[in-house]
Structure formats: C-alpha cells, structure tokens
Short mmCIF file of C-alpha atoms in Angstrom, two decimals:
data_model
loop_
_atom_site.label_atom_id
_atom_site.label_comp_id
_atom_site.label_asym_id
_atom_site.label_seq_id
_atom_site.Cartn_x
_atom_site.Cartn_y
_atom_site.Cartn_z
CA MET P 1 73.97 169.14 -7.87
CA SER P 2 74.80 168.97 -11.55
CA THR P 3 78.42 170.24 -11.21
CA LEU P 4 80.83 169.35 -8.41
CA THR P 5 84.04 171.41 -8.17
CA ILE P 6 86.94 169.84 -6.29
CA SER P 7 90.38 171.13 -5.37
CA LEU P 8 93.26 168.64 -5.57
CA GLU P 9 96.96 168.91 -4.91
CA LYS P 10 97.56 167.77 -8.50
CA VAL P 11 95.49 167.41 -11.64
CA ASP P 12 97.18 164.95 -13.93
CA PHE P 13 96.61 161.90 -16.07
CA LEU P 14 99.79 159.86 -16.20
CA PRO P 15 101.00 157.73 -19.12
CA PRO P 16 99.44 154.25 -19.21
CA THR P 17 102.76 152.70 -18.17
CA ARG P 18 102.91 154.70 -14.92
CA VAL P 19 101.57 153.32 -11.65
CA THR P 20 101.13 155.74 -8.75
CA ASP P 21 99.88 155.98 -5.17
CA ASP P 22 99.42 159.77 -5.33
CA THR P 23 95.99 160.41 -3.82
CA SER P 24 95.08 163.26 -6.19
CA VAL P 25 95.96 161.24 -9.28
CA LEU P 26 94.16 158.19 -7.88
CA THR P 27 90.99 160.23 -7.34
CA LEU P 28 90.92 161.18 -11.03
CA LYS P 29 91.90 157.66 -12.12
CA ASN P 30 89.03 156.11 -10.16
CA LEU P 31 86.56 158.41 -11.89
CA VAL P 32 87.82 158.01 -15.45
CA PHE P 33 89.43 154.58 -15.51
CA GLU P 34 88.74 151.19 -13.94
CA PRO P 35 91.24 149.00 -12.15
CA LEU P 36 91.37 145.45 -13.41
CA LEU P 37 90.30 144.49 -9.87
CA LYS P 38 89.17 146.76 -7.05
CA TRP P 39 91.14 146.75 -3.78
CA HIS P 40 89.20 147.16 -0.54
CA ASP P 41 90.89 146.80 2.86
CA GLY P 42 93.19 143.96 1.84
CA GLN P 43 90.64 142.13 -0.29
CA VAL P 44 89.90 142.31 -4.02
CA LEU P 45 86.52 142.80 -5.68
CA PRO P 46 85.31 142.80 -9.30
CA ALA P 47 86.00 145.87 -11.44
CA LEU P 48 86.90 145.77 -15.15
CA PHE P 49 87.28 142.05 -14.55
CA SER P 50 83.77 141.04 -13.53
CA GLY P 51 84.86 137.63 -12.29
CA TRP P 52 87.70 135.14 -12.12
CA THR P 53 88.40 131.47 -11.52
CA HIS P 54 91.52 129.51 -10.72
CA GLY P 55 92.73 125.94 -10.86
CA ASP P 56 92.98 123.89 -7.69
CA ASP P 57 96.74 124.46 -7.47
CA GLY P 58 96.56 128.25 -8.03
CA ARG P 59 98.76 128.18 -11.12
CA GLU P 60 96.10 129.03 -13.70
CA TRP P 61 93.86 132.11 -13.38
CA ARG P 62 91.11 133.12 -15.81
CA PHE P 63 89.69 136.66 -15.74
CA THR P 64 86.51 137.74 -17.53
CA ILE P 65 86.05 141.31 -18.79
CA ARG P 66 82.67 142.74 -17.83
CA LYS P 67 80.02 142.94 -20.51
CA GLY P 68 79.65 146.34 -22.14
CA ALA P 69 83.11 147.62 -21.19
CA ASN P 70 83.83 150.34 -23.76
CA PHE P 71 86.47 153.03 -23.85
CA HIS P 72 85.21 156.60 -23.92
CA ASP P 73 85.78 156.84 -27.69
CA GLY P 74 83.40 153.90 -28.17
CA LYS P 75 85.97 151.17 -28.76
CA PRO P 76 85.11 147.93 -26.94
CA CYS P 77 87.68 146.92 -24.31
CA VAL P 78 88.90 143.43 -25.21
CA ALA P 79 91.45 141.03 -23.81
CA ALA P 80 94.11 142.13 -26.30
CA ASP P 81 93.85 145.70 -24.92
CA VAL P 82 94.40 144.44 -21.39
CA ILE P 83 97.45 142.38 -22.36
CA GLU P 84 98.99 145.26 -24.32
CA PHE P 85 98.44 147.50 -21.30
CA ILE P 86 100.08 145.01 -18.90
CA ASP P 87 103.03 144.52 -21.26
CA GLY P 88 103.57 148.29 -21.34
CA ILE P 89 103.77 148.53 -17.55
CA VAL P 90 106.13 145.56 -17.28
CA GLU P 91 108.55 147.11 -19.77
CA ALA P 92 108.43 150.64 -18.28
CA VAL P 93 110.45 152.38 -15.55
CA ASP P 94 109.22 154.41 -12.58
CA THR P 95 109.68 158.11 -11.81
CA PHE P 96 113.17 157.41 -10.45
CA GLY P 97 114.28 155.61 -13.62
CA MET P 98 114.05 152.19 -11.98
CA LYS P 99 112.39 149.15 -13.53
CA TRP P 100 108.94 148.45 -12.09
CA SER P 101 108.81 145.46 -9.73
CA TYR P 102 105.93 144.09 -11.82
CA ALA P 103 108.47 142.76 -14.32
CA ARG P 104 109.87 140.54 -11.58
CA TYR P 105 106.46 139.42 -10.31
CA LEU P 106 105.32 138.45 -13.81
CA ALA P 107 108.67 137.19 -15.11
CA ASP P 108 107.56 133.55 -15.29
CA ALA P 109 103.89 134.17 -16.02
CA LYS P 110 102.36 133.58 -19.44
CA ILE P 111 99.46 135.98 -20.06
CA THR P 112 97.26 135.24 -23.06
CA ALA P 113 93.89 136.19 -24.52
CA GLU P 114 91.14 133.63 -24.96
CA GLY P 115 88.85 135.38 -27.38
CA ASP P 116 87.88 138.96 -26.64
CA THR P 117 86.55 138.50 -23.13
CA THR P 118 88.99 136.30 -21.20
CA VAL P 119 92.54 136.91 -19.97
CA VAL P 120 94.43 133.77 -18.86
CA VAL P 121 97.44 133.86 -16.53
CA LEU P 122 99.59 130.72 -16.26
CA ASN P 123 102.42 130.58 -13.72
CA PRO P 124 104.76 127.72 -12.76
CA ARG P 125 103.99 128.32 -9.06
CA PRO P 126 100.79 129.16 -7.14
CA PHE P 127 100.03 132.81 -7.89
CA ALA P 128 97.08 134.12 -5.90
CA ASP P 129 99.00 137.37 -5.50
CA ILE P 130 98.10 138.17 -9.12
CA LEU P 131 94.92 139.58 -7.55
CA ASP P 132 96.94 142.20 -5.63
CA ILE P 133 98.96 143.08 -8.70
CA PHE P 134 95.94 143.52 -10.95
CA SER P 135 94.27 145.80 -8.38
CA GLU P 136 96.99 148.38 -9.13
CA PHE P 137 96.47 148.42 -12.92
CA TYR P 138 93.96 150.99 -14.27
CA ILE P 139 93.48 150.35 -17.98
CA CYS P 140 93.95 153.43 -20.13
CA ARG P 141 94.41 154.32 -23.80
CA LEU P 142 95.81 157.41 -25.49
CA ALA P 143 93.42 159.84 -27.16
CA SER P 144 94.06 161.05 -30.73
CA ASP P 145 96.06 164.00 -29.37
CA GLY P 146 98.29 161.70 -27.31
CA GLN P 147 96.70 162.45 -23.95
CA PRO P 148 96.28 159.38 -21.67
CA ILE P 149 92.62 160.02 -20.92
CA LEU P 150 90.59 157.22 -22.52
CA GLY P 151 89.20 154.84 -19.92
CA THR P 152 86.14 152.70 -19.27
CA GLY P 153 85.02 154.43 -16.06
CA PRO P 154 81.83 156.36 -15.20
CA PHE P 155 83.24 159.76 -16.22
CA ARG P 156 85.07 160.79 -19.37
CA VAL P 157 87.44 163.72 -19.81
CA ARG P 158 85.79 166.57 -21.68
CA SER P 159 88.73 168.96 -21.31
CA PHE P 160 92.14 168.79 -19.67
CA GLU P 161 94.75 171.44 -18.95
CA PRO P 162 97.77 169.49 -17.64
CA LYS P 163 98.78 170.43 -14.07
CA ALA P 164 95.87 172.90 -13.88
CA LYS P 165 92.31 171.76 -14.54
CA ALA P 166 90.17 168.90 -15.82
CA VAL P 167 86.46 168.77 -16.61
CA LEU P 168 84.79 165.36 -16.46
CA GLU P 169 81.30 164.44 -17.62
CA ARG P 170 79.25 161.44 -16.55
CA VAL P 171 78.73 158.72 -19.13
CA VAL P 172 77.39 155.94 -16.88
CA GLY P 173 74.12 156.16 -14.95
CA ASN P 174 71.74 159.00 -14.22
CA GLY P 175 73.14 160.06 -10.85
CA GLU P 176 74.61 163.34 -9.72
CA PRO P 177 76.91 165.06 -10.30
CA ARG P 178 76.69 165.17 -14.07
CA GLU P 179 79.97 167.10 -14.27
CA ILE P 180 83.11 167.29 -12.13
CA VAL P 181 85.57 170.18 -12.33
CA ALA P 182 88.96 169.38 -10.79
CA ILE P 183 91.28 172.31 -10.01
CA ALA P 184 94.94 171.92 -9.08
CA GLU P 185 96.28 173.77 -6.05
CA ALA P 186 99.54 172.62 -4.49
CA SER P 187 99.02 174.40 -1.16
CA ALA P 188 96.73 172.67 1.36
CA ASP P 189 96.08 176.00 3.07
CA LYS P 190 94.98 177.53 -0.23
CA ARG P 191 92.77 174.53 -0.97
CA LEU P 192 91.05 175.13 2.36
CA SER P 193 90.70 178.85 1.56
CA MET P 194 89.09 177.97 -1.77
CA LEU P 195 86.49 175.92 0.09
CA THR P 196 85.94 178.63 2.68
CA SER P 197 85.41 181.28 -0.01
CA GLY P 198 83.00 179.09 -1.96
CA ALA P 199 85.29 178.74 -4.97
CA VAL P 200 85.14 174.93 -4.70
CA ASP P 201 82.72 172.41 -3.21
CA VAL P 202 85.32 169.92 -1.95
CA ALA P 203 88.97 170.20 -0.89
CA LEU P 204 91.23 167.17 -0.47
CA ASN P 205 94.37 166.34 1.53
CA LEU P 206 93.72 169.01 4.15
CA GLU P 207 95.82 167.04 6.65
CA ARG P 208 98.77 168.80 4.97
CA VAL P 209 97.88 172.32 6.12
CA ASP P 210 100.46 174.15 8.19
CA GLY P 211 99.65 173.81 11.86
CA ARG P 212 96.70 172.05 13.44
CA LEU P 213 93.59 171.73 11.30
CA ASP P 214 90.43 173.47 12.55
CA PHE P 215 87.46 171.21 11.83
CA ASP P 216 85.07 174.07 11.13
CA ASP P 217 81.49 172.87 11.64
CA ARG P 218 80.34 174.89 8.63
CA PHE P 219 81.62 172.00 6.52
CA GLN P 220 81.25 168.24 6.40
CA TRP P 221 84.51 166.35 7.03
CA GLY P 222 85.82 162.94 6.11
CA LYS P 223 88.87 161.07 7.41
CA ALA P 224 90.59 157.78 6.65
CA VAL P 225 93.82 156.19 7.86
CA ASN P 226 96.04 155.85 4.79
CA THR P 227 97.69 152.56 3.89
CA LEU P 228 100.99 154.43 3.53
CA SER P 229 103.61 153.75 6.22
CA VAL P 230 106.05 156.43 7.36
CA MET P 231 109.00 154.37 8.54
CA PHE P 232 112.78 154.14 8.75
CA TYR P 233 114.66 151.53 6.82
CA LEU P 234 117.29 150.00 9.09
CA ASN P 235 120.56 148.80 7.56
CA CYS P 236 120.48 145.09 8.36
CA GLN P 237 123.69 144.33 6.42
CA ASP P 238 126.26 146.64 8.01
CA GLY P 239 126.61 148.33 11.37
CA VAL P 240 124.66 148.11 14.60
CA PHE P 241 121.30 147.26 13.04
CA ARG P 242 122.56 143.88 11.92
CA SER P 243 121.56 143.00 15.48
CA PRO P 244 117.87 142.10 16.08
CA GLN P 245 118.26 143.51 19.60
CA ALA P 246 119.38 146.88 18.24
CA ARG P 247 116.44 147.01 15.81
CA LEU P 248 113.99 146.19 18.58
CA ALA P 249 115.69 148.72 20.88
CA ALA P 250 115.18 151.46 18.29
CA ASN P 251 111.47 150.63 18.12
CA HIS P 252 111.10 150.73 21.91
CA ALA P 253 113.01 154.04 22.05
CA VAL P 254 110.63 156.15 19.94
CA ASP P 255 107.27 157.41 21.20
CA THR P 256 105.27 157.11 17.97
CA GLY P 257 102.15 158.37 19.73
CA ARG P 258 103.89 161.70 20.28
CA ILE P 259 104.96 161.81 16.62
CA ALA P 260 101.34 161.27 15.58
CA GLU P 261 100.03 163.90 17.99
CA GLU P 262 102.73 166.58 17.94
CA ILE P 263 104.24 166.41 14.45
CA PHE P 264 101.19 165.20 12.50
CA HIS P 265 98.81 167.23 14.73
CA GLY P 266 96.78 164.17 15.65
CA LEU P 267 96.28 163.14 12.02
CA ALA P 268 98.27 159.89 12.11
CA VAL P 269 98.17 156.56 13.94
CA PRO P 270 101.18 154.54 15.19
CA SER P 271 102.31 151.55 13.14
CA SER P 272 102.59 148.01 14.44
CA SER P 273 104.15 146.16 11.51
CA ILE P 274 105.32 146.67 7.94
CA VAL P 275 101.78 147.46 6.74
CA SER P 276 98.73 149.47 7.78
CA PRO P 277 95.71 148.18 9.72
CA HIS P 278 93.91 147.81 6.37
CA HIS P 279 96.29 145.44 4.57
CA LEU P 280 95.71 141.75 3.93
CA GLY P 281 96.50 139.83 7.12
CA MET P 282 96.10 142.65 9.60
CA ALA P 283 92.46 141.96 10.51
CA THR P 284 93.46 138.49 11.70
CA ALA P 285 96.79 139.54 13.22
CA GLY P 286 95.19 142.14 15.52
CA LEU P 287 98.54 143.72 16.37
CA SER P 288 99.40 146.61 18.69
CA PRO P 289 102.28 149.04 18.14
CA ILE P 290 105.58 148.18 19.81
CA VAL P 291 105.34 149.85 23.21
CA PHE P 292 107.38 152.97 23.98
CA ASP P 293 109.78 151.73 26.68
CA PRO P 294 113.13 153.55 26.92
CA GLU P 295 114.34 151.33 29.77
CA ARG P 296 113.71 148.22 27.69
CA ALA P 297 115.51 149.90 24.79
CA ARG P 298 118.58 150.63 26.95
CA HIS P 299 118.59 147.04 28.23
CA LEU P 300 118.45 145.61 24.70
CA LEU P 301 121.10 147.99 23.40
CA ALA P 302 123.44 147.04 26.24
CA GLN P 303 123.46 143.49 24.84
CA VAL P 304 124.78 144.70 21.47
CA ARG P 305 128.53 144.75 20.97
CA GLY P 306 130.37 147.38 18.98
CA SER P 307 129.82 151.02 18.17
CA LYS P 308 126.42 152.58 18.71
CA ARG P 309 127.21 155.48 16.40
CA ILE P 310 124.75 155.70 13.52
CA LYS P 311 124.10 157.88 10.50
CA LEU P 312 120.42 158.83 10.11
CA ARG P 313 119.49 160.00 6.61
CA THR P 314 116.48 162.04 5.56
CA PRO P 315 115.14 163.94 2.54
CA THR P 316 113.28 167.23 2.94
CA PHE P 317 109.92 165.76 1.82
CA MET P 318 108.29 162.44 0.91
CA PRO P 319 107.33 161.52 3.50
CA GLU P 320 105.56 164.63 4.75
CA ARG P 321 107.35 166.30 7.69
CA ALA P 322 110.46 164.16 7.14
CA ILE P 323 112.86 166.63 8.75
CA GLU P 324 110.74 167.10 11.88
CA VAL P 325 110.24 163.36 12.31
CA SER P 326 113.94 162.65 11.79
CA ARG P 327 114.98 165.19 14.42
CA PHE P 328 112.48 163.72 16.90
CA VAL P 329 113.74 160.18 16.24
CA ALA P 330 117.40 161.23 16.54
CA THR P 331 116.74 162.76 19.96
CA ALA P 332 114.85 159.65 21.12
CA LEU P 333 117.61 157.29 19.99
CA GLU P 334 120.31 159.37 21.67
CA ALA P 335 118.31 159.20 24.91
CA VAL P 336 118.75 155.41 25.05
CA GLY P 337 122.43 155.24 24.09
CA PHE P 338 122.80 155.65 20.33
CA GLU P 339 125.10 158.38 18.95
CA VAL P 340 123.27 159.91 15.99
CA GLU P 341 124.54 161.93 13.04
CA VAL P 342 121.74 163.38 10.88
CA GLU P 343 122.40 163.79 7.15
CA VAL P 344 119.90 165.66 4.94
CA GLU P 345 119.58 164.94 1.20
CA THR P 346 117.87 167.75 -0.73
CA ASP P 347 117.54 165.84 -4.03
CA ARG P 348 114.54 163.57 -3.41
CA PRO P 349 114.79 161.46 -6.61
CA GLU P 350 118.50 160.92 -5.95
CA TYR P 351 117.70 159.98 -2.35
CA ALA P 352 115.40 157.21 -3.62
CA ARG P 353 118.07 156.00 -6.02
CA GLN P 354 120.60 155.94 -3.17
CA ILE P 355 118.27 153.80 -1.05
CA GLY P 356 117.82 151.49 -4.04
CA ARG P 357 121.62 151.18 -4.27
CA LYS P 358 121.73 150.41 -0.50
CA GLU P 359 123.51 153.72 0.17
CA MET P 360 121.34 154.44 3.18
CA GLY P 361 123.74 154.98 6.06
CA ASP P 362 122.44 153.15 9.12
CA MET P 363 118.82 154.28 8.88
CA ALA P 364 116.82 156.24 6.34
CA ILE P 365 113.30 157.63 6.56
CA PHE P 366 111.01 156.54 3.73
CA ASP P 367 107.36 155.98 2.91
CA SER P 368 106.08 152.54 2.01
CA SER P 369 103.01 152.95 -0.15
CA PRO P 370 101.82 149.68 -1.81
CA HIS P 371 98.44 148.46 -0.56
CA SER P 372 99.55 144.89 -1.27
CA THR P 373 101.03 142.92 1.64
CA TYR P 374 102.59 140.60 -0.93
CA ARG P 375 104.36 143.47 -2.66
CA ILE P 376 105.87 144.90 0.53
CA LEU P 377 107.14 141.50 1.64
CA ASN P 378 108.56 140.76 -1.81
CA ASP P 379 110.05 144.18 -2.51
CA LYS P 380 111.31 145.16 0.93
CA ILE P 381 111.53 142.27 3.40
CA SER P 382 112.32 138.94 1.76
CA SER P 383 115.97 138.06 1.22
CA VAL P 384 115.09 135.62 -1.59
CA PRO P 385 114.59 138.18 -4.41
CA LYS P 386 116.89 140.76 -2.75
CA ALA P 387 114.81 143.37 -4.52
CA VAL P 388 115.55 147.05 -4.98
CA TRP P 389 114.16 148.23 -1.63
CA TRP P 390 115.47 145.30 0.44
CA GLN P 391 117.99 146.50 3.04
CA GLY P 392 119.61 143.26 4.19
CA TYR P 393 116.97 141.75 6.49
CA ASP P 394 117.67 138.00 6.47
CA ASP P 395 115.65 135.88 8.87
CA GLU P 396 115.04 132.16 8.34
CA GLU P 397 111.66 132.06 10.10
CA ALA P 398 110.45 135.17 8.26
CA GLU P 399 111.36 133.53 4.94
CA ARG P 400 109.48 130.36 5.89
CA LEU P 401 106.36 132.36 6.71
CA ILE P 402 106.63 134.46 3.53
CA ALA P 403 106.98 131.32 1.39
CA SER P 404 103.92 129.83 3.06
CA ALA P 405 101.91 132.99 2.39
CA ASN P 406 103.04 133.15 -1.22
CA SER P 407 101.77 129.61 -1.81
CA ALA P 408 98.34 130.17 -0.21
CA VAL P 409 95.54 130.37 -2.76
CA GLU P 410 92.14 130.64 -1.11
CA ALA P 411 91.20 133.98 0.48
CA GLN P 412 90.93 132.67 4.05
CA ALA P 413 94.25 130.83 3.79
CA ARG P 414 95.96 133.92 2.40
CA GLU P 415 94.61 136.10 5.23
CA ALA P 416 95.86 133.64 7.88
CA ALA P 417 99.26 133.14 6.26
CA TYR P 418 99.94 136.85 5.85
CA ALA P 419 98.75 137.46 9.42
CA ALA P 420 101.46 135.06 10.61
CA CYS P 421 104.09 137.02 8.64
CA LEU P 422 102.98 140.36 10.06
CA THR P 423 102.83 139.05 13.62
CA TYR P 424 106.37 137.75 13.37
CA LEU P 425 107.61 141.06 11.98
CA ASN P 426 105.96 142.92 14.86
CA ALA P 427 108.17 140.96 17.28
CA ASN P 428 111.22 140.95 14.99
CA PRO P 429 111.14 144.30 13.20
CA PRO P 430 113.26 144.94 10.10
CA TRP P 431 112.35 148.66 10.22
CA LEU P 432 111.71 151.38 12.74
CA TYR P 433 107.93 151.54 12.62
CA LEU P 434 106.43 155.03 12.91
CA VAL P 435 102.95 156.07 11.73
CA HIS P 436 100.26 155.91 9.08
CA PRO P 437 98.93 159.38 8.11
CA VAL P 438 95.23 160.19 8.26
CA ASP P 439 93.83 161.74 5.06
CA VAL P 440 91.22 164.48 5.43
CA PHE P 441 88.77 166.12 3.06
CA ALA P 442 86.11 168.78 3.63
CA ALA P 443 83.01 169.64 1.62
CA ARG P 444 80.14 172.07 1.66
CA GLU P 445 77.19 170.91 3.73
CA GLY P 446 74.41 169.26 1.81
CA ILE P 447 76.54 167.31 -0.67
CA ALA P 448 75.64 163.65 -0.20
CA GLY P 449 77.59 160.52 -0.99
CA LEU P 450 81.18 161.70 -0.44
CA SER P 451 83.84 159.66 1.36
CA ILE P 452 87.50 158.70 1.06
CA ASP P 453 88.98 155.22 1.12
CA HIS P 454 92.18 154.07 2.80
CA LYS P 455 94.22 155.03 -0.26
CA GLY P 456 93.05 158.64 0.21
CA THR P 457 90.87 158.49 -2.90
CA LEU P 458 87.71 160.60 -2.98
CA ILE P 459 84.70 158.34 -3.54
CA ILE P 460 81.61 159.86 -5.16
CA ALA P 461 78.63 157.56 -4.64
#
C-alpha cells in the first residue's frame, strides 16, 4: 500500500535535548531519526554509527558515521553535529526539571571529532557502557521554523500538527508504504474503534483499553513484553525495609501472577529482577520470579524487629493501573503481617520529584523504563553514585558485582557480569518486583511487515 495510516496515543516530536521512552514518540523517532546505535534485546547494533572500535583497556572508543548520512534538508551529518547534539542532552533537564543522568555518566569523558566521520570518546576508566548510552540518542536538528523534525532516517516529515497529526514520506529505498499518516488519539478504546471503522490501518498500545481486550480475528495482532518494569521502590534507609528479610518477605507476599492476569487482563508478565527478560544479562541469568509464598513471608517478617507499619505511596497514573495495583499489594502485605497506610498523590510530576528527594514513605510504586542494565544499576541500585532514584540500598556484594560489570569490555564478559548482578538482586531484592506490561497493536489483514519491539515501537519492514 502506498499510504499507511496509524493511530498513536501521542503524535509529537520532542526537542533534541529530550530523551523519552514513550512508545508513541519512539515509533515516530525510529521512522524519522536514527539512534547513534540500535538497541536489540540487551545488545547494540550499528545505526547512524556504522561501526566502532575500542582500545584493549576499554578507555578509548572510536565511532564511524555511516557513509551517505544526510539530514532531510540535505545537510551531511558530520561528527561535529553528533557532538553538539550530545552536549545539548548533557546540559538539559528532563520533564520533571531534573538534570539528565547522562551528565553524570559522561562527566569524565572527553568526546571529540576526528574529521567529519569519526567521533572519539576517551574516559579515564573502562567505558563499554557508552554503547548503552548512545543507543538512547536519536540525532535530530531543528527545521527553519524551529520544529525538531530533521533527521537522517528513512522517512522525513512532510507536515506536522503538534499533538494531532503528522505526515511522513519515504526518502530511503523503494519499499512500501511511501507515506505514513500518524493520528493522535489519547483513548485506547477510541484507537481500537478507529481501526474497526476503517479510519486507520494500524492502532497501537491497545493493551490500555478498558477491560479485557478482544483479539478479534478480523485483524492481525502483534504483542511484545515491554522492557518497562512496574515495581515498588522500598525505602532501604529508614523503617522496616532497611531489613533484607522484610524486603524479601514483601516479594514473597504478593502474587504477581494474579496482578498480571486480573489487573492487566493477562497482558503482563511477572518480574524476576530489576530489569525485563530482554535486558543485557538476563539471557544468561535465566531467572524465575520470586515465588508467591505467604507462609515464607510471615516467617521472614517474624525475624524483623520493630514496627511493621508502613506507608505505601501511589500516583493515579504512570504506571498504568497504579491505584488498582497499589490496593492489591496493600491487601497482600497486610495478609502476612504488615500494617499498611495507602497515600495517593494526584500530582504526578510532583510525585516523581518527591521520589527523587527520597520523600517516598516506606514504599512507592514507580515504573523503571531504561533499556540499559547499566543505567538502572547506576541510577537506582548502586550506593556509590547515590543517584537521584537511589533509595538507600547498600549491599557490599552487590557493589562488588556492579563494579565488575562496569569494568567489563567485551560483549560476552559484559553479559556474564551483568547476569551475576541480576541473579544476586533476585535473591536480595532492593524493590518489590511486580510485572512487565505486554504491548499490543492491531492492523488490517493483508498489511505485511509489521511488528513491535520490546520498547513498544512499531517496526515497519
């Protein structure tokens, strides 16, 4: 077909300094822009950077820009463009007004251009995790009207109505579709209705419909487990969850299979560690979720001295179904001996800022979205950087394993080292592990080459 019409929750092109895990925005980004490196199930592949080399000690990395990489206005993409783009992200703040973690990751790195085609990264320590970081950067330039729509990807933006509609046209290859029309519709039920009525060819994020989704055989369907983790931070600095036994008891107390089946209507899978089954290290770790065992939870909790009264905090959204999950978890924890007070925060950005300030009560539901195992360990688990999302977890063996993983350079060594970290954190959880949502799209029959990846991004072959 020459034109493919898709319905997304959002239609937006964010400023170049913004990084996002929003599946709708990522779908458009993957069509119009290129990541510096492509992430695929924990590994990295060539993208705008067609290849890379590193020194034996992993301190120097050299990245080559692919031949013929041009922005959609015809300007060649050169190393200076990449460095300017990276500098902009490092200096920017996120949607909650907080400094991006990338500034910390790259604080000691020297990034320079060697001619027009090579970007060189020098770091005082081994830095194989630069691969993860670069897989999150999609190079973009502003058009003459200030819109952030100039990329080097296979489609360029022909027209764009912010928050409403975008029309993309193919500029690379002779394949179909030649044109993509993206329409914004916030309601998953309405997106499904648009598909049913024939108004669109494809509808995304249908896992968010109210009630249980009917997989109508008139359409073709695609599913993928998302890398996002729905979890509870546990306050490891103050209160009962300073105790490893209490943290493990909480994990044994909650039937995450029921959460996946009853609250997410079967469109989620239980978690087994801090990351999804598709993160670096998980293929080797081969972990299973912590078993639902209320008796074991009661036994562990009986070993913990002091008050078992806890404050459980939740927003109304982000993650999806936060209130329903929080009520389920509160009931499960009370059944094994905790006394639970539930506190609801209606201001979601303020809720995130509170978590960043460690004002989380005893436990707080959140979603952990980076596809980088390195980033989650650095931002949320390790007590060395004590980063913004760290909640007091301080474990000597965990730190030893994280340090070993951070110094691994070759792909096989990195996989094994991160597997060791994730295995340890399965047995010694810093969080209450819950589920990973399953993303769902539907399309008219007869449209070939459609799929979604584990970030929820629509892939058009």
